[in-house]
C-alpha atoms as one frame of an Amber mdcrd trajectory, in Angstrom:
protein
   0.000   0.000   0.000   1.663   3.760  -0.784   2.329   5.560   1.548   3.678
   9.284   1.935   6.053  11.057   4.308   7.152  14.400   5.096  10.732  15.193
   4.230  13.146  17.598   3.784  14.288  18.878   0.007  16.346  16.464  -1.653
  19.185  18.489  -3.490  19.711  15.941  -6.317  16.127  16.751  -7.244  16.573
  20.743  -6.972  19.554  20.344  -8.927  17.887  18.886 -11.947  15.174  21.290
 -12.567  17.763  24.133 -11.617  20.012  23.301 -14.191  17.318  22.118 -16.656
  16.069  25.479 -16.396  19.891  27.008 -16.502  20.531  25.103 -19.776  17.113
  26.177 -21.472  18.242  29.329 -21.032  21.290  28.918 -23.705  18.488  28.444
 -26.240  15.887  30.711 -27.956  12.542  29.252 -25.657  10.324  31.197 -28.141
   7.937  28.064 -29.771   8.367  27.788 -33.184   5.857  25.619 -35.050   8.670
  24.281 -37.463  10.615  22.904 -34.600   7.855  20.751 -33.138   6.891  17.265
 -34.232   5.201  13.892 -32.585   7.003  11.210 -32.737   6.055   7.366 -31.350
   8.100   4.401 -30.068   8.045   0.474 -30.229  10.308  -2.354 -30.155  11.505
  -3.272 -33.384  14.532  -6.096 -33.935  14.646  -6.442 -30.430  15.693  -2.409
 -29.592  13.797   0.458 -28.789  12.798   2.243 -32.341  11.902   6.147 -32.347
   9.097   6.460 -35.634   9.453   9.851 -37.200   7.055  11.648 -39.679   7.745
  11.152 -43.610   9.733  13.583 -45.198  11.349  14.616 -42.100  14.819  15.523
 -43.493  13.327  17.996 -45.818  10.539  19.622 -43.735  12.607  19.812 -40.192
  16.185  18.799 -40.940  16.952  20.291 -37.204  14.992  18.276 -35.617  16.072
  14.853 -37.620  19.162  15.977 -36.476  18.856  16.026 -33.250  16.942  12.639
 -32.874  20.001  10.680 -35.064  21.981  12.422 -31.770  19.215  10.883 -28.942
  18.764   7.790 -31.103  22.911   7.160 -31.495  23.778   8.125 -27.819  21.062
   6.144 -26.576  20.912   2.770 -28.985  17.935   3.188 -30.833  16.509   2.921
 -34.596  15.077   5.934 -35.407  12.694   4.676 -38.387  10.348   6.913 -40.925
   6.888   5.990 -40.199   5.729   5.731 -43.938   2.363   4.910 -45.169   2.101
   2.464 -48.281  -0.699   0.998 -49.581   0.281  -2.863 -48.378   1.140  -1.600
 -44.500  -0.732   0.272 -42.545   0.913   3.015 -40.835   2.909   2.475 -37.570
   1.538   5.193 -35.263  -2.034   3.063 -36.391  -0.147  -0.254 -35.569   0.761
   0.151 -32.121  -1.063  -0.143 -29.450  -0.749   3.656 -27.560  -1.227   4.034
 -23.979  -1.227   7.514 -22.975  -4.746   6.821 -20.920  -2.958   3.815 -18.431
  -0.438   6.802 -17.715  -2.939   9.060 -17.204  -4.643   7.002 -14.744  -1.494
   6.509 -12.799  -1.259  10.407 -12.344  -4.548  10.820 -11.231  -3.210   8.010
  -8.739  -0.574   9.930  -8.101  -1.970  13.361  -7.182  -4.458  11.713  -4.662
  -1.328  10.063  -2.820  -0.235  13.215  -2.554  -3.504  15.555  -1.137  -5.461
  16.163  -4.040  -8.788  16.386  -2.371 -12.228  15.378  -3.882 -12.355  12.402
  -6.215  -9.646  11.175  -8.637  -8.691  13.114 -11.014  -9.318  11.468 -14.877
  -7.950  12.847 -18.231 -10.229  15.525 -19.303 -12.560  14.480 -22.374 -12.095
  15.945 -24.647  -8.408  16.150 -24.035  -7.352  19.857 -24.052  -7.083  22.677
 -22.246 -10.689  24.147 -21.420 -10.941  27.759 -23.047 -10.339  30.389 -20.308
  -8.233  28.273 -18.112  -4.417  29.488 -17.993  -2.071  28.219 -20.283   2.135
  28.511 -19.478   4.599  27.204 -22.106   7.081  24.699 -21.185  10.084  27.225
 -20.786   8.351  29.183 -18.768   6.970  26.444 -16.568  10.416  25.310 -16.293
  11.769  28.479 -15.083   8.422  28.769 -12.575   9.506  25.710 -11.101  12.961
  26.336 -10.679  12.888  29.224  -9.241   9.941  27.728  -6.378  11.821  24.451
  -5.461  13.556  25.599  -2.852  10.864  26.627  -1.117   8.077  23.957  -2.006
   7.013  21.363  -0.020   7.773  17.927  -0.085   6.401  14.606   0.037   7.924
  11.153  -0.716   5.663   8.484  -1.771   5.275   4.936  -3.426   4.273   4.422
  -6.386   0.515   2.806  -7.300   0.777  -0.451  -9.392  -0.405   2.165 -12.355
   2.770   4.103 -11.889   4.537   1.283 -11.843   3.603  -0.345 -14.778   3.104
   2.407 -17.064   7.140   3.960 -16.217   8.594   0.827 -17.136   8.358  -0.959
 -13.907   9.823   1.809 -12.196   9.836   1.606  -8.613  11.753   3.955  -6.852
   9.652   6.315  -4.491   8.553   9.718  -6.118   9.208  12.997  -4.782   6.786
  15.320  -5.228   6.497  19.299  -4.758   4.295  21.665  -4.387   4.240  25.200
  -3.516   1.663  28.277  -4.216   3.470  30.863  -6.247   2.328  34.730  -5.819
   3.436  37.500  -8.444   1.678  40.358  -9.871  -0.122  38.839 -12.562  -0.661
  35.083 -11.669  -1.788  33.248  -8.352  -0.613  29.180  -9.220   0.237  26.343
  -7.417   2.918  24.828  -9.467   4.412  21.267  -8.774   7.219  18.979  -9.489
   7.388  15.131  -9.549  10.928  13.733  -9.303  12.512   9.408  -9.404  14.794
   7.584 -11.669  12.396   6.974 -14.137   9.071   9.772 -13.918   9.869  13.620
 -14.083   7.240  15.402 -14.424   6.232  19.521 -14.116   2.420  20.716 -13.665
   0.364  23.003 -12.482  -3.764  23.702 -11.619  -5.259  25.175 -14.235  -8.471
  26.512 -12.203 -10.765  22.978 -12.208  -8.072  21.394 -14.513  -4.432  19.930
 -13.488  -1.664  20.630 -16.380   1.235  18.321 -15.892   4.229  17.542 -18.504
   5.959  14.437 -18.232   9.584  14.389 -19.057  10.729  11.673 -21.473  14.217
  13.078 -22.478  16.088  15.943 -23.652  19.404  17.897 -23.262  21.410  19.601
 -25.257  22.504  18.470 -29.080  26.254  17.728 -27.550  24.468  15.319 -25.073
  21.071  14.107 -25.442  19.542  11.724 -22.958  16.485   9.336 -22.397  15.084
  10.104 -19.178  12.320   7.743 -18.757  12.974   4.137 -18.710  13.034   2.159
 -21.613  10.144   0.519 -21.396   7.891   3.257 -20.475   8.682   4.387 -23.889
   7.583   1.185 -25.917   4.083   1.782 -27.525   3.794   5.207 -26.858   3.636
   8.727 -28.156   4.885  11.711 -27.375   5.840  15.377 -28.152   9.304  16.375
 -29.552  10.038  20.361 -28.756  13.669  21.746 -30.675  14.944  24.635 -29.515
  17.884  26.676 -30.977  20.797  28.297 -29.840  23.333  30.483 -31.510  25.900
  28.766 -29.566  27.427  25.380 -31.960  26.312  22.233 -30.527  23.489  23.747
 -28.215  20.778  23.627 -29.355  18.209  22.159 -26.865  15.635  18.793 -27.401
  12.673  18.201 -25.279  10.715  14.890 -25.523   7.418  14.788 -23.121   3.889
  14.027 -23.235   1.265  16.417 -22.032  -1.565  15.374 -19.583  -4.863  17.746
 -18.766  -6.909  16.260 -16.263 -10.020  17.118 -14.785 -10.209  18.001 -10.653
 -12.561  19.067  -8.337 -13.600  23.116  -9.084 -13.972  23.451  -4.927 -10.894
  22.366  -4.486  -8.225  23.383  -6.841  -5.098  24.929  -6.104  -5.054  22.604
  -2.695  -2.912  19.666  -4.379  -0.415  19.250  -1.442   0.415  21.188   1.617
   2.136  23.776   0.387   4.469  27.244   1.119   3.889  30.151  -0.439   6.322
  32.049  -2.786   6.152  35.718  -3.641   7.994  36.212  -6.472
């Protein structure tokens, strides 16, 4: 059964958003629609294979670029998902699981003081008109600059977790803290093991959370998640560009918008508050 305790900031957590955020910061954040893509996964030949869109190479030759990086550092096939008229196409193939994950969050964020009932992926999956919406850069550097200061607690993770992050069963950190500035009144929080990292945030009656699946700079990308949470799944790739050679900056993450209690919002964890 999970369980959750009250502890004291772990620095090797703080250190990873702090210098994901310091890193992001080498790169031009501003979202260009060229420089985004979807991309799925699956086990082909026995290794993890990365499918990319058709045409890739002459539509975003930056981003193919950086994915032969992830894909060589990391040992995986990075394949064209084509569609002919004798196979139908791969994305169609697999079997994609985003919902089992989704479940395991909602999991998640009662473990950790979500009140009212669970929270379940919004239908239709978006974010509801009106409700705020915070890029990914900006979210990161939110975060970052609250850690210090959130609250924390450590818990196990639900047989949903566990399945869906590749078996991963390491306790997860999570934090939470209530951030005050002149335009914006959020509770922002941060989920933190081996193989689940993960950024959100309440959205009035929805809860916005981003989880990490890899990233880093072109130099050095990495796979964050485990393996296996990868395999039949789908997820967004983000390229960002720096003038600096070799820097440009990769994120890989899915996006989750779930649905919580209107009453109770913005009470997701004990939390500190951060004027800013």
């Amino acid at each position: 059964m999970a369980t959750a305790e009250q502890t004291q900031i772990i620095p090797d957590s703080e250190s990873w958003i702090n210098g994901l955020s310091s890193i992001m910061r080498l790169s031009d954040t501003r979202l260009d629609p060229s420089l985004k893509t979807v991309i799925s996964s699956d086990v082909k030949n026995g290794k993890l294979a990365l499918f990319v869109p058709p045409e890739m190479s002459e539509l975003q030759p930056e981003n193919l670029r950086y994915l032969h990086a992830l894909a060589s550092r990391n040992g995986c096939m990075l394949i064209e998902d084509r569609r002919t008229s004798d196979i139908r196409p791969l994305v169609e193939q697999r079997d994609l699981k985003p919902h089992q994950l989704a479940i395991g969050i909602g999991e998640l964020l009662k473990q950790t003081g979500m009140p009212g009932a669970q929270a379940k992926l919004s239908n239709p999956h978006r974010l509801i008109p009106g409700n705020p919406h915070i890029d990914v850069p900006e979210l990161v550097d939110m975060v970052s600059a609250t850690v210090s200061k959130c609250k924390q607690v450590v818990v196990l993770p639900t047989p949903a977790m566990v399945t869906t992050t590749g078996n991963e069963t390491h306790p997860i950190r999570a934090y939470a803290c209530k951030l005050v500035t002149a335009d914006a009144n959020l509770t922002l929080s941060f989920f933190d093991s081996p193989g689940f990292k993960a950024i959100g945030y309440v959205a009035n009656n929805q809860f916005v959370i981003h989880v990490f699946i890899g990233g880093g700079s072109l130099r050095s990308p990495h796979i964050w998640a485990n393996f296996d949470a990868m395999l039949k799944n789908r997820f967004r790739f983000q390229l960002f560009r720096s003038t600096q050679p070799g820097q440009d900056f990769g994120l890989l993450y899915n996006t989750f918008y779930l649905d919580i209690d209107t009453n109770q919002a913005g009470h997701s964890v004990n939390h500190n508050s951060v004027n800013l």
